[in-house]
Amino acid sequence: MTKPSLPELLHAAVTAVGGVERPGQVAMATAVAEAVDDASHLLVQAGTGTGKSLGYLVPALADGERVVIATATLALQRQLVERDLPRTVDALHPLLRRRPQFAMLKGRSNYLCLHRLHEGAPQDEDEGLFDQFESAAPTSKLGQDLLRMRDWADETETGDRDALTPGVSDKAWGQVSVSSRECLGATKCAYGAECFAEMARERAKLSDVVVTNHALLAIDAIEGAPVLPQHEVLIVDEAHELVSRVTGVATGELTPGQVNRAVRRSAKLVNEKVADQLQTASEGFERVMELALPGRLEEVPEDLGYALMALRDAAREVISALGSTRDKSVQDEDAVRKQALAMLETVHGVAERITNGSEWDVVWYERHDRFGASVRVAPLSVSGLLREKLFADRSVVLTSATLKLGGDFNGVGASLGLSAEGTGGEDVPQWKGLDVGSPFDYPKQGILYVAKHLATPGREGSRGDMMDELAELVEAAGGRTLGLFSSMRAAQAAAEELRGRLDNPILLQGEETLGELIKTFAADPKTCLFGTLSLWQGVDVPGPSCQLVVMDRIPFPRPDDPLMSARQKAVEEGGGNGFMAVAATHAALLMAQGAGRLVRATGDRGVVAVLDPRLANARYGSYLRASLPDFWYTTDRNQARRSLAAIDAAATADGK
């Protein structure tokens, strides 16, 4: 029997999901198949509505190699595992004459730990927490959640936190889960044979397609202990998020509270002298942190350096002592010891990393109203790490609706460790960039309106002219507005102001769960939803409920952001344009994501309004506009209002 062609396979898959084949999807599938065939790397920009999941799933399944798919959001992981993969596998089975297996794999702490559930968490403040439930029903929310999870443990097949409905707080989940460092190991654990995390790993080893998240992909690449099974093809969806997720995994943090917990955990397990040394070092660190002011530390201050060296050395001593002592009087001592070791290794690792003072690390103080001060350390860049760990041994396909910034892939490519297309030496991975467009007719479906007449926004202070403009636009649109703000303070101020001016309901992020807010927003076209970062990327509301997307200002990183400013300075010292490479790229990516909230279906119409005149007036404005969908562009405020009023009237006439 002849091997089925890619167009045949794609047609079968698209038909199975009730979709329509699109030229962009066909172009993407062809390019992915070629990249997998010749073990090269591919960046694909696929706009909303392209059907990019099938664009990479079909060629990946047809190839027969093991594939890892990494996504940034839980929603897409679920969509792949619960909808796209089952339908695609069923559709391709008659043609491929095989049924590829697939599985989802997450980090260990996402799975219920049976040892923790039955033996209890070795934590001072919660010791005996489970015991009290044997005789009476608990009255606390935490206690009720723990009992519910006990019942759930008998029913669940996966032990995956995301399968628990309704969910529980992080504190409750922390009582029944462990990190990989805290895990006793399947062979040493009494519950090893039934372990949910181990079963998930086994399923992944036996699968042709493994769906995971960016964080686990980063851990697998960075930490050198393989978590994911060997694979020949890696597909990174929502790839615009990858650098930020990898940076997060590679960032270390120390707080006095965290160090104190490590001291308490280990004090009962080692001799008094060693424990006292760690206690003294902990107190010295706490004294330094009481005076810590937020900001980057170009050099580690002497007092912090001494405190961290003392902490590093004392932690090393306790780690060594834990390896040579055993206390049979401590119940379930292995679990207590393992948790203490995990905490101490983190303290030791971060303290050592900061005191080593690598030029490739950025160190800074942060201060949180609730948790106090912390010292953090992050890599100046993750591009070298990604080049070496991600692109070396496999074919990598990276895809997103927003990878082309300023009109090309070079900015995103460089952040991923890839040089400009077609350039670079032997050690730089070769790659291709492809923009397959979108099925939407952006110039006819949307308007980009820039409020050129407004005053340039300052760092702080109220913007009376912006509030007037916002109120008039929302009124013209009849509600139907998603307000994307650069800070929570700005979102709150706008919500308060417009609630006093307009009759339209104004929903504000933080006043209800995000899921509930989006559901209410989608259900009532008169409603507006205002918020910050997660709304720029996390809202999918097609139809008449979202016909105006407003951005209050260009979302540049804060000038005092330690990591961003350090990266900008490093580019400038290397002879580049730090502002364009870091700040403008960051803003372009967010704006492209934010503008993408407007047109989610072929019938959608509306306006993206940017209430920051710099998008029209500044030299970098053209770069930012080139990163957005190709909407019809205007700075005419009357035109924007007339268009919104017409769109509102049409939707109202349709009863929407």
XYZ file of C-alpha atoms in Angstrom, residues 109-464:
356
model
C 4.160 18.624 42.302
C 1.119 18.637 39.981
C 0.255 15.074 41.063
C -1.240 13.937 44.352
C 1.393 12.187 46.517
C -0.110 9.140 48.258
C 2.669 9.118 50.859
C 1.859 12.702 51.840
C -1.858 11.995 51.767
C -1.674 9.001 54.115
C 1.296 9.911 56.303
C 0.750 13.681 56.473
C 3.072 16.530 55.527
C 6.131 16.929 57.757
C 5.425 20.589 58.524
C 5.637 22.174 61.961
C 2.577 24.345 61.715
C 0.382 21.533 60.411
C 1.642 18.536 62.355
C -1.211 16.268 63.270
C -3.469 18.007 60.756
C -4.780 14.725 59.385
C -5.123 13.038 62.787
C -7.898 15.338 63.976
C -10.107 14.231 61.081
C -10.399 10.640 62.234
C -12.902 11.428 64.995
C -14.768 14.520 63.847
C -15.567 16.449 60.707
C -13.188 19.395 60.314
C -14.650 22.883 60.331
C -11.808 24.719 58.568
C -11.768 25.128 54.788
C -8.294 23.560 54.737
C -9.484 20.528 56.682
C -12.526 20.067 54.452
C -10.340 20.275 51.333
C -7.969 17.644 52.726
C -10.824 15.247 53.440
C -12.236 15.864 49.966
C -8.832 15.046 48.446
C -8.716 11.799 50.446
C -12.000 10.736 48.860
C -10.836 11.930 45.444
C -7.640 9.864 45.725
C -9.773 6.689 45.671
C -11.580 7.755 42.497
C -8.986 9.520 40.335
C -6.998 7.637 37.720
C -4.381 10.358 37.212
C -4.014 12.211 40.537
C -3.580 15.355 38.409
C -4.450 18.526 40.349
C -6.242 19.978 37.332
C -8.686 17.067 37.331
C -9.887 17.983 40.851
C -13.126 19.991 40.603
C -13.680 22.333 42.289
C -10.026 23.106 42.867
C -8.267 23.723 46.193
C -5.919 26.404 47.507
C -2.162 26.188 47.040
C -1.815 25.647 50.795
C -4.181 22.665 50.756
C -2.512 21.165 47.685
C 0.911 21.666 49.292
C -0.182 19.236 52.043
C -0.649 16.389 49.546
C 2.066 17.013 46.951
C 5.860 16.938 46.818
C 8.528 18.469 44.603
C 10.962 16.179 42.804
C 13.591 16.987 45.463
C 11.262 16.016 48.313
C 10.142 12.745 46.705
C 11.446 9.622 48.474
C 11.754 7.781 45.161
C 9.495 4.989 43.929
C 11.734 2.207 45.252
C 11.952 3.643 48.797
C 8.324 4.760 49.115
C 5.656 2.446 50.522
C 3.270 3.825 47.891
C 5.739 3.729 44.987
C 3.837 1.058 43.063
C 0.669 3.215 43.002
C 2.399 6.604 42.527
C 0.461 8.908 40.177
C 3.582 10.828 39.071
C 5.435 7.596 38.268
C 2.434 6.273 36.323
C 2.343 9.514 34.298
C 6.041 9.077 33.471
C 5.486 5.467 32.436
C 2.607 6.487 30.161
C 4.850 9.158 28.620
C 7.646 6.626 27.968
C 5.202 4.404 26.074
C 3.653 7.240 24.054
C 4.414 8.594 20.592
C 3.279 12.102 21.562
C 3.911 13.674 24.973
C 2.144 16.946 25.818
C 3.872 19.001 28.515
C 4.403 22.623 29.578
C 7.207 25.132 29.011
C 8.316 24.939 32.651
C 8.890 21.171 32.568
C 10.650 21.525 29.219
C 12.947 24.122 30.837
C 13.632 21.910 33.868
C 14.429 18.988 31.558
C 16.868 21.158 29.576
C 18.482 23.082 32.445
C 18.811 20.661 35.326
C 20.506 17.848 33.453
C 18.290 15.150 35.023
C 15.996 14.032 32.201
C 12.312 14.300 33.047
C 10.939 13.922 29.528
C 11.452 10.752 27.485
C 13.985 10.833 24.631
C 12.434 12.508 21.599
C 13.442 13.384 18.050
C 10.967 16.225 17.473
C 10.036 19.101 19.784
C 7.092 21.382 19.020
C 6.786 24.525 21.145
C 3.333 26.087 20.884
C 2.659 29.556 22.360
C 6.398 29.988 21.736
C 6.294 33.748 22.430
C 6.135 32.721 26.131
C 9.140 30.378 26.114
C 11.925 32.827 27.047
C 9.935 34.187 29.975
C 9.060 30.669 31.279
C 12.663 29.448 30.960
C 13.882 32.593 32.741
C 11.389 31.874 35.547
C 12.692 28.326 36.007
C 16.301 29.580 35.993
C 15.592 32.258 38.638
C 16.586 31.638 42.266
C 15.143 33.367 45.328
C 15.915 33.521 49.053
C 13.681 34.976 51.776
C 14.184 35.002 55.548
C 10.963 32.989 55.975
C 12.177 30.308 53.573
C 15.533 30.056 55.385
C 13.785 29.870 58.782
C 11.644 26.968 57.569
C 14.785 25.132 56.449
C 16.306 25.715 59.916
C 13.197 24.358 61.683
C 12.953 21.284 59.448
C 16.571 20.274 59.962
C 17.067 21.226 63.643
C 15.663 17.933 64.986
C 17.710 15.807 62.607
C 21.311 16.932 63.262
C 23.492 17.634 66.323
C 23.029 20.885 68.229
C 26.320 22.477 67.154
C 25.571 22.153 63.435
C 21.971 23.283 63.922
C 23.108 26.356 65.924
C 25.528 27.350 63.148
C 22.658 27.379 60.634
C 20.412 29.259 63.081
C 23.077 31.964 63.561
C 23.591 32.294 59.789
C 19.831 32.541 59.323
C 19.560 35.366 61.872
C 22.417 37.251 60.177
C 20.678 36.954 56.795
C 17.389 38.157 58.314
C 19.080 41.270 59.785
C 20.528 42.202 56.377
C 17.177 41.678 54.647
C 15.352 43.957 57.103
C 17.260 46.895 55.582
C 17.015 45.743 51.943
C 15.690 48.334 49.500
C 14.170 47.170 46.167
C 16.457 47.390 43.133
C 19.315 45.809 41.217
C 22.605 45.051 42.974
C 25.343 45.812 40.437
C 27.734 44.379 43.032
C 26.739 42.227 46.002
C 26.985 44.495 49.098
C 29.543 43.397 51.664
C 27.005 42.692 54.428
C 24.832 40.586 52.103
C 27.921 38.774 50.793
C 29.036 37.811 54.317
C 25.513 36.742 55.310
C 25.142 34.557 52.200
C 28.579 32.960 52.615
C 27.718 32.081 56.224
C 24.369 30.678 55.043
C 26.011 28.714 52.219
C 28.633 27.157 54.517
C 26.182 26.372 57.333
C 23.697 24.804 54.877
C 26.505 22.653 53.432
C 27.413 21.453 56.950
C 23.810 20.487 57.727
C 23.395 18.741 54.343
C 26.539 16.741 55.099
C 25.334 15.912 58.631
C 21.928 14.811 57.315
C 23.687 12.298 55.103
C 25.401 10.607 58.040
C 22.771 10.585 60.818
C 19.536 8.704 61.333
C 17.047 9.224 64.170
C 14.716 6.283 64.665
C 12.620 8.269 67.161
C 11.393 10.591 64.383
C 8.312 9.057 62.797
C 8.622 8.600 59.037
C 12.075 10.115 59.241
C 12.932 9.589 55.572
C 10.154 11.973 54.461
C 11.125 14.590 57.073
C 14.793 14.267 56.076
C 14.015 14.491 52.380
C 11.989 17.670 52.807
C 14.704 19.247 54.985
C 17.347 18.326 52.393
C 15.268 19.806 49.559
C 14.943 23.112 51.417
C 18.609 23.223 52.402
C 19.801 22.419 48.871
C 17.761 25.372 47.575
C 19.211 27.692 50.235
C 22.751 26.462 49.561
C 22.352 26.616 45.772
C 20.989 30.171 45.621
C 23.462 31.494 48.244
C 26.379 29.926 46.350
C 25.168 31.225 42.986
C 24.945 34.817 44.276
C 28.281 34.728 46.125
C 30.020 33.290 43.043
C 29.073 36.528 41.273
C 28.802 35.397 37.644
C 28.750 38.239 35.108
C 25.923 36.345 33.387
C 23.614 36.647 36.402
C 21.528 39.608 37.576
C 20.961 40.010 41.340
C 18.352 42.246 42.947
C 16.290 42.901 46.052
C 12.514 42.771 45.950
C 10.118 43.847 48.671
C 6.571 42.528 48.945
C 3.981 44.141 51.237
C 2.906 40.764 52.575
C 6.029 38.592 52.451
C 8.778 41.131 53.135
C 12.112 41.291 51.323
C 13.762 38.697 49.093
C 16.996 38.513 47.149
C 16.699 37.105 43.624
C 19.118 35.971 40.939
C 18.291 35.363 37.260
C 20.269 34.806 34.065
C 21.052 37.914 32.026
C 20.027 35.918 28.951
C 18.738 32.400 28.303
C 19.628 32.411 24.595
C 22.911 30.501 25.047
C 21.225 27.986 27.319
C 18.446 27.369 24.790
C 20.886 27.151 21.880
C 22.947 24.525 23.666
C 20.230 22.530 25.431
C 17.170 22.819 23.220
C 18.332 22.994 19.612
C 21.339 20.679 19.688
C 19.839 17.178 19.449
C 16.431 17.430 17.842
C 14.292 19.173 15.263
C 12.433 22.079 16.914
C 9.289 23.773 15.607
C 8.252 26.966 17.414
C 4.848 28.428 16.683
C 2.598 31.236 17.898
C 0.272 33.913 16.567
C 2.951 36.485 17.524
C 6.547 35.660 16.570
C 7.169 38.314 13.906
C 7.938 41.553 15.693
C 8.571 44.703 13.690
C 8.025 42.704 10.506
C 10.558 39.869 10.923
C 11.519 36.907 13.130
C 14.997 38.164 14.070
C 14.114 39.653 17.467
C 12.366 36.538 18.753
C 14.954 34.308 17.048
C 17.829 36.057 18.832
C 16.113 35.729 22.232
C 15.850 31.981 21.585
C 19.544 31.613 20.712
C 19.066 31.711 16.929
C 20.948 34.261 14.826
C 19.288 36.249 12.023
C 17.927 33.900 9.381
C 20.635 32.549 7.082
C 23.538 33.987 9.117
C 25.709 32.705 11.947
C 28.618 30.345 12.347
C 28.736 26.579 12.549
C 27.677 26.524 16.194
C 24.529 28.574 15.527
C 21.514 26.394 14.659
C 20.118 26.918 11.171
C 16.450 27.836 10.983
C 13.693 29.107 8.736
C 10.885 31.545 9.464
C 7.432 31.261 7.927
C 4.391 33.507 8.326
C 1.318 31.619 7.127
C -0.969 34.604 7.739
C -4.501 34.399 9.055
C -7.879 33.508 7.548
C -9.195 36.840 8.842
C -9.391 39.933 6.662
C -7.902 42.310 9.225
C -8.137 45.561 7.179
C -11.875 44.971 6.704
C -12.640 43.474 10.123
C -10.762 45.852 12.398
C -9.522 49.410 12.890
C -6.367 50.396 14.753
C -7.097 53.797 16.275
C -4.274 55.728 17.962
C -5.345 58.699 20.093
C -2.641 60.976 18.718
C -4.121 64.115 20.349
C -3.689 62.889 23.952
C -0.839 64.003 26.220
C 2.080 61.572 26.475
C 1.519 59.425 29.595
C 3.917 60.060 32.479
C 5.165 57.487 34.934
C 2.591 58.323 37.589
C -0.431 60.521 38.061
C -3.938 60.679 36.690
C -4.648 61.081 32.982
C -7.847 63.113 32.800
